[in-house]
Tab-separated table of C-alpha atoms in Angstrom:
chain	number	residue	atom	x	y	z
X	9	UNK	CA	7.726	-21.177	-15.489
X	10	UNK	CA	6.151	-17.732	-14.519
X	11	UNK	CA	9.013	-15.641	-14.257
X	12	UNK	CA	8.464	-12.373	-12.169
X	13	UNK	CA	9.773	-9.167	-14.107
X	14	UNK	CA	8.154	-6.893	-11.379
X	15	UNK	CA	6.931	-8.035	-7.958
X	16	UNK	CA	4.325	-5.383	-7.474
X	17	UNK	CA	3.327	-4.366	-3.694
X	18	UNK	CA	2.321	-7.781	-2.235
X	19	UNK	CA	2.009	-10.642	-4.526
X	20	UNK	CA	1.474	-14.306	-3.213
X	21	UNK	CA	0.572	-17.493	-3.758
X	22	UNK	CA	-2.853	-18.627	-2.059
X	23	UNK	CA	-5.495	-21.085	-2.395
X	24	UNK	CA	-8.541	-22.009	-0.307
X	25	UNK	CA	-6.333	-22.213	3.045
X	26	UNK	CA	-4.703	-24.649	5.237
X	27	UNK	CA	-7.339	-26.622	7.376
X	28	UNK	CA	-7.099	-29.142	10.533
X	29	UNK	CA	-4.006	-27.347	11.901
X	30	UNK	CA	-5.395	-24.957	13.929
X	31	UNK	CA	-4.459	-26.857	17.408
X	32	UNK	CA	-1.085	-26.254	16.590
X	33	UNK	CA	-1.850	-22.509	15.942
X	34	UNK	CA	-1.527	-22.603	12.095
X	35	UNK	CA	-3.902	-19.957	10.383
X	36	UNK	CA	-6.176	-20.980	8.138
X	37	UNK	CA	-4.311	-18.478	5.546
X	38	UNK	CA	-5.625	-18.721	1.705
X	39	UNK	CA	-7.253	-16.450	-0.277
X	40	UNK	CA	-8.709	-12.872	1.293
X	41	UNK	CA	-11.289	-12.821	-1.422
X	42	UNK	CA	-12.453	-16.493	-1.710
X	43	UNK	CA	-15.739	-15.225	-4.009
X	44	UNK	CA	-13.753	-13.681	-6.703
X	45	UNK	CA	-11.241	-16.949	-6.713
X	46	UNK	CA	-14.120	-19.290	-7.074
X	47	UNK	CA	-15.287	-17.429	-10.195
X	48	UNK	CA	-12.092	-17.240	-11.632
X	49	UNK	CA	-11.182	-21.039	-10.991
X	50	UNK	CA	-14.935	-22.009	-12.211
X	51	UNK	CA	-14.228	-20.284	-15.559
X	52	UNK	CA	-10.840	-22.414	-15.883
X	53	UNK	CA	-12.749	-25.638	-14.848
X	54	UNK	CA	-10.316	-25.974	-12.022
X	55	UNK	CA	-10.646	-27.645	-9.024
X	56	UNK	CA	-11.500	-25.106	-6.116
X	57	UNK	CA	-8.611	-25.879	-4.399
X	58	UNK	CA	-6.268	-24.458	-7.525
X	59	UNK	CA	-3.748	-22.046	-5.952
X	60	UNK	CA	-3.959	-18.271	-7.690
X	61	UNK	CA	-1.779	-15.468	-7.331
X	62	UNK	CA	-3.072	-12.797	-4.793
X	63	UNK	CA	-2.263	-9.537	-5.935
X	64	UNK	CA	-2.423	-6.508	-3.355
X	65	UNK	CA	-3.153	-2.935	-4.967
X	66	UNK	CA	-0.046	-2.489	-7.395
X	67	UNK	CA	0.652	-5.778	-9.187
X	68	UNK	CA	3.300	-7.410	-11.124
X	69	UNK	CA	4.921	-7.946	-14.418
X	70	UNK	CA	4.996	-11.446	-15.555
X	71	UNK	CA	6.337	-13.313	-18.349
X	72	UNK	CA	4.821	-16.699	-19.308
X	73	UNK	CA	7.271	-19.387	-20.127
X	74	UNK	CA	4.563	-22.033	-21.297
X	75	UNK	CA	1.320	-21.967	-23.045
X	76	UNK	CA	-1.829	-21.595	-20.522
X	77	UNK	CA	-5.019	-20.034	-20.224
X	78	UNK	CA	-5.660	-17.108	-17.687
X	79	UNK	CA	-8.708	-15.627	-16.008
X	80	UNK	CA	-8.652	-12.435	-13.801
X	81	UNK	CA	-10.588	-11.807	-10.965
X	82	UNK	CA	-11.321	-9.290	-7.607
X	83	UNK	CA	-10.425	-5.830	-7.726
X	84	UNK	CA	-10.423	-3.891	-11.149
X	85	UNK	CA	-7.000	-2.966	-12.387
X	86	UNK	CA	-5.529	-1.893	-15.731
X	87	UNK	CA	-4.115	-4.919	-17.127
X	88	UNK	CA	-2.407	-5.726	-20.209
X	89	UNK	CA	-1.492	-8.844	-22.054
X	90	UNK	CA	1.140	-7.974	-24.652
X	91	UNK	CA	0.158	-4.405	-24.298
X	92	UNK	CA	-3.342	-5.049	-25.196
X	93	UNK	CA	-6.064	-4.560	-22.306
X	94	UNK	CA	-7.703	-7.913	-20.771
X	95	UNK	CA	-10.868	-7.661	-18.467
X	96	UNK	CA	-11.804	-9.497	-15.516
X	97	UNK	CA	-13.661	-12.850	-15.836
X	98	UNK	CA	-12.676	-13.688	-19.084
X	99	UNK	CA	-10.464	-16.687	-20.265
X	100	UNK	CA	-7.618	-15.565	-22.302
X	101	UNK	CA	-4.945	-17.873	-24.009
X	102	UNK	CA	-1.166	-17.170	-23.293
X	103	UNK	CA	1.498	-18.293	-25.499
X	104	UNK	CA	5.331	-18.639	-24.004
X	105	UNK	CA	7.008	-15.299	-24.061
X	106	UNK	CA	3.852	-13.465	-23.563
X	107	UNK	CA	3.989	-10.766	-21.009
X	108	UNK	CA	1.388	-9.589	-18.295
X	109	UNK	CA	1.404	-6.158	-17.139
X	110	UNK	CA	-0.433	-4.607	-14.165
X	111	UNK	CA	-1.253	-0.878	-14.288
X	112	UNK	CA	-3.474	1.402	-12.379
X	113	UNK	CA	-5.749	-0.096	-9.631
X	114	UNK	CA	-9.646	1.285	-10.492
X	115	UNK	CA	-11.616	-0.132	-7.562
X	116	UNK	CA	-11.166	-2.606	-4.994
X	117	UNK	CA	-8.126	-3.703	-3.288
X	118	UNK	CA	-6.827	-7.263	-4.045
X	119	UNK	CA	-6.692	-8.734	-7.664
X	120	UNK	CA	-6.358	-12.449	-8.442
X	121	UNK	CA	-4.787	-14.211	-11.530
X	122	UNK	CA	-5.898	-17.862	-12.103
X	123	UNK	CA	-4.581	-20.065	-14.704
X	124	UNK	CA	-5.553	-23.384	-16.014
X	125	UNK	CA	-4.920	-26.168	-13.389
X	126	UNK	CA	-3.299	-23.935	-10.826
X	127	UNK	CA	0.018	-22.781	-9.638
X	128	UNK	CA	2.364	-25.476	-8.573
X	129	UNK	CA	4.123	-24.233	-5.698
X	130	UNK	CA	5.274	-26.570	-2.671
X	131	UNK	CA	2.424	-28.092	-0.847
X	132	UNK	CA	2.742	-27.842	2.952
X	133	UNK	CA	-0.112	-29.165	5.156
X	134	UNK	CA	-2.442	-29.354	2.546
X	135	UNK	CA	-1.951	-25.792	1.212
X	136	UNK	CA	0.147	-24.046	-1.104
X	137	UNK	CA	-0.848	-20.866	0.539
X	138	UNK	CA	2.252	-18.523	1.575
X	139	UNK	CA	2.501	-17.959	5.460
X	140	UNK	CA	5.636	-17.606	7.054
X	141	UNK	CA	6.783	-19.628	8.986
X	142	UNK	CA	4.971	-22.432	7.434
X	143	UNK	CA	6.366	-21.587	3.948
X	144	UNK	CA	9.594	-19.948	3.548
X	145	UNK	CA	8.578	-16.806	1.751
X	146	UNK	CA	5.485	-14.748	2.118
X	147	UNK	CA	5.354	-12.996	-1.337
X	148	UNK	CA	7.014	-13.270	-4.516
X	149	UNK	CA	9.928	-11.018	-5.459
X	150	UNK	CA	11.543	-10.050	-8.729
X	151	UNK	CA	13.227	-12.782	-10.458
X	152	UNK	CA	11.110	-15.310	-8.920
X	153	UNK	CA	9.656	-18.379	-11.066
X	154	UNK	CA	6.313	-19.633	-9.935
X	155	UNK	CA	5.662	-23.153	-11.315
X	156	UNK	CA	2.682	-24.330	-13.539
X	157	UNK	CA	1.688	-26.857	-15.970
X	158	UNK	CA	1.639	-26.429	-19.518
X	159	UNK	CA	-1.882	-26.451	-21.187
X	160	UNK	CA	-3.002	-26.053	-25.024
X	161	UNK	CA	-6.175	-26.224	-26.808
X	162	UNK	CA	-8.622	-25.894	-23.841
X	163	UNK	CA	-12.487	-25.016	-24.829
X	164	UNK	CA	-13.977	-23.822	-22.207
X	165	UNK	CA	-17.738	-24.650	-21.637
X	166	UNK	CA	-18.186	-20.792	-20.438
X	167	UNK	CA	-15.447	-18.221	-21.471
X	168	UNK	CA	-16.463	-15.254	-19.762
X	169	UNK	CA	-18.880	-14.308	-16.795
X	170	UNK	CA	-20.950	-11.107	-16.169
X	171	UNK	CA	-20.316	-10.592	-12.545
X	172	UNK	CA	-22.476	-8.563	-10.340
X	173	UNK	CA	-19.386	-6.891	-8.540
X	174	UNK	CA	-19.508	-6.420	-4.829
X	175	UNK	CA	-16.288	-3.826	-4.718
X	176	UNK	CA	-18.837	-1.391	-3.938
X	177	UNK	CA	-20.788	-3.095	-1.251
X	178	UNK	CA	-20.041	-1.744	2.082
X	179	UNK	CA	-22.352	-3.404	4.466
X	180	UNK	CA	-21.023	-6.239	6.305
X	181	UNK	CA	-23.393	-9.051	7.439
X	182	UNK	CA	-22.368	-10.757	10.585
X	183	UNK	CA	-23.776	-13.415	13.106
X	184	UNK	CA	-23.624	-13.143	17.016
X	185	UNK	CA	-19.825	-14.426	18.478
X	186	UNK	CA	-19.837	-16.054	21.804
X	187	UNK	CA	-19.404	-12.694	23.845
X	188	UNK	CA	-22.125	-10.918	22.035
X	189	UNK	CA	-24.148	-10.651	25.083
X	190	UNK	CA	-21.440	-8.786	27.086
X	191	UNK	CA	-22.117	-5.482	24.735
X	192	UNK	CA	-24.064	-2.782	26.546
X	193	UNK	CA	-27.272	-1.183	24.898
X	194	UNK	CA	-24.962	2.016	24.149
X	195	UNK	CA	-22.392	-0.266	22.429
X	196	UNK	CA	-25.088	-2.179	20.771
X	197	UNK	CA	-26.667	1.139	19.162
X	198	UNK	CA	-23.251	2.634	18.322
X	199	UNK	CA	-22.292	-0.638	16.167
X	200	UNK	CA	-25.108	-0.745	14.345
X	201	UNK	CA	-26.088	2.606	13.700
X	202	UNK	CA	-22.922	4.167	12.233
X	203	UNK	CA	-20.133	3.372	9.953
X	204	UNK	CA	-16.323	2.751	10.679
X	205	UNK	CA	-13.489	3.421	8.550
X	206	UNK	CA	-10.782	1.188	7.497
X	207	UNK	CA	-7.554	2.322	9.487
X	208	UNK	CA	-4.052	2.173	8.092
X	209	UNK	CA	-3.733	-0.808	10.092
X	210	UNK	CA	-4.865	-3.385	7.842
X	211	UNK	CA	-3.274	-6.745	6.023
X	212	UNK	CA	-3.815	-10.200	5.715
X	213	UNK	CA	-3.918	-10.741	9.677
X	214	UNK	CA	-6.440	-8.240	10.552
X	215	UNK	CA	-8.387	-5.188	9.809
X	216	UNK	CA	-8.581	-2.459	12.566
X	217	UNK	CA	-11.398	0.250	12.400
X	218	UNK	CA	-10.652	3.837	13.505
X	219	UNK	CA	-13.865	4.435	15.201
X	220	UNK	CA	-14.345	2.903	18.719
X	221	UNK	CA	-17.126	1.676	21.200
X	222	UNK	CA	-17.171	2.433	24.633
X	223	UNK	CA	-14.225	1.252	26.628
X	224	UNK	CA	-14.878	-1.827	28.660
X	225	UNK	CA	-13.082	-3.885	31.393
X	226	UNK	CA	-14.096	-7.730	30.302
X	227	UNK	CA	-11.489	-10.264	30.125
X	228	UNK	CA	-12.040	-13.798	28.590
X	229	UNK	CA	-10.129	-16.872	29.034
X	230	UNK	CA	-7.787	-17.063	25.596
X	231	UNK	CA	-10.190	-18.787	23.539
X	232	UNK	CA	-10.711	-19.797	19.608
X	233	UNK	CA	-10.868	-17.748	17.089
X	234	UNK	CA	-11.693	-17.595	13.010
X	235	UNK	CA	-11.070	-15.724	9.883
X	236	UNK	CA	-14.119	-12.823	10.178
X	237	UNK	CA	-14.004	-13.032	14.145
X	238	UNK	CA	-14.234	-9.304	15.367
X	239	UNK	CA	-12.659	-8.549	18.646
X	240	UNK	CA	-13.551	-5.943	20.982
X	241	UNK	CA	-10.448	-4.377	22.856
X	242	UNK	CA	-10.630	-2.973	26.292
X	243	UNK	CA	-10.257	0.578	24.912
X	244	UNK	CA	-13.089	0.009	22.298
X	245	UNK	CA	-11.400	-0.787	19.128
X	246	UNK	CA	-12.805	-3.125	16.880
X	247	UNK	CA	-10.471	-5.671	15.090
X	248	UNK	CA	-11.420	-8.058	12.523
X	249	UNK	CA	-9.236	-11.117	12.103
X	250	UNK	CA	-8.427	-12.037	8.608
X	251	UNK	CA	-6.926	-14.970	7.119
X	252	UNK	CA	-3.702	-14.788	8.256
X	253	UNK	CA	-5.030	-14.078	11.759
X	254	UNK	CA	-4.285	-15.613	14.900
X	255	UNK	CA	-6.096	-18.926	15.966
X	256	UNK	CA	-6.742	-17.730	19.631
X	257	UNK	CA	-7.290	-14.396	21.472
X	258	UNK	CA	-8.088	-12.930	24.655
X	259	UNK	CA	-10.293	-9.993	23.781
X	260	UNK	CA	-14.231	-10.664	23.535
X	261	UNK	CA	-15.023	-12.016	20.178
X	262	UNK	CA	-18.809	-10.202	19.875
X	263	UNK	CA	-19.530	-10.794	15.999
X	264	UNK	CA	-18.939	-13.124	13.179
X	265	UNK	CA	-18.320	-12.161	9.660
X	266	UNK	CA	-20.196	-14.075	7.076
X	267	UNK	CA	-17.719	-15.819	4.351
X	268	UNK	CA	-19.115	-13.210	1.476
X	269	UNK	CA	-18.458	-10.555	4.060
X	270	UNK	CA	-14.854	-11.813	4.554
X	271	UNK	CA	-14.616	-11.015	0.878
X	272	UNK	CA	-16.183	-7.826	0.846
X	273	UNK	CA	-13.891	-6.468	3.429
X	274	UNK	CA	-10.876	-7.863	2.037
X	275	UNK	CA	-11.802	-5.704	-1.009
X	276	UNK	CA	-11.573	-2.511	1.154
X	277	UNK	CA	-8.282	-0.214	2.075
X	278	UNK	CA	-7.414	2.804	4.299
X	279	UNK	CA	-10.038	5.192	4.585
X	280	UNK	CA	-13.137	3.037	3.244
X	281	UNK	CA	-16.365	2.945	5.009
X	282	UNK	CA	-17.947	-0.329	6.480
X	283	UNK	CA	-21.170	-0.819	8.453
X	284	UNK	CA	-22.838	-4.110	9.912
X	285	UNK	CA	-26.050	-5.638	9.720
X	286	UNK	CA	-27.417	-9.256	11.299
X	287	UNK	CA	-27.889	-11.772	8.762
């Protein structure tokens, strides 16, 4: 087990997500920054769907109760293993009794802890991703124990990656979404010629942007949405749906983020700036 000595701001178990249940209103969920998780699991030679801890803004303090191997990824946070600094995208062995501690956030917003074989929380509808009410809880708390398997004598083919970080990227690549043609010339000009600020209303469900486009009176039938769908409200506000976002919506769907751009946006926090670019 991994014992949670300190939980951090918002730490949850996530994998690639919960698929084939959207018709029942079940969001995909899963890791907000899949690009970083893929790299971490690759170093550990895990299956792509192996579950990790997603750590938002401030991290936990964790006690390992079995031997294993770990990789950190995503945001740059000061992290120590038994008070010794460790870095992202490098395989580290951990022993029973070792303590992993998270410190100051340096860059980005979401960090990931992957371990050999992945975390073994209960699988529901094909995924271990936390999402209430599908799962009982949406985050870990102090005193929790997160299950994982013991691993010894793992010899990774590659023990470290030199990763070109996208934490500083601000351009979000987009496709046209179904209601794109409802945009006026003025709305289009404003959409692609300016930068937008991430508002304080940002979480795993959606990111709202502070600046607005011109108001409109378009309405649509409630229609399917995806992670990365950008909706335009009647007041001109842009809402970017994320991994826990609803499966349908009644606002015009004007743009769709690429998978990579979902990861880029997931590493932004209040006050960060982004802009849009067609792929």
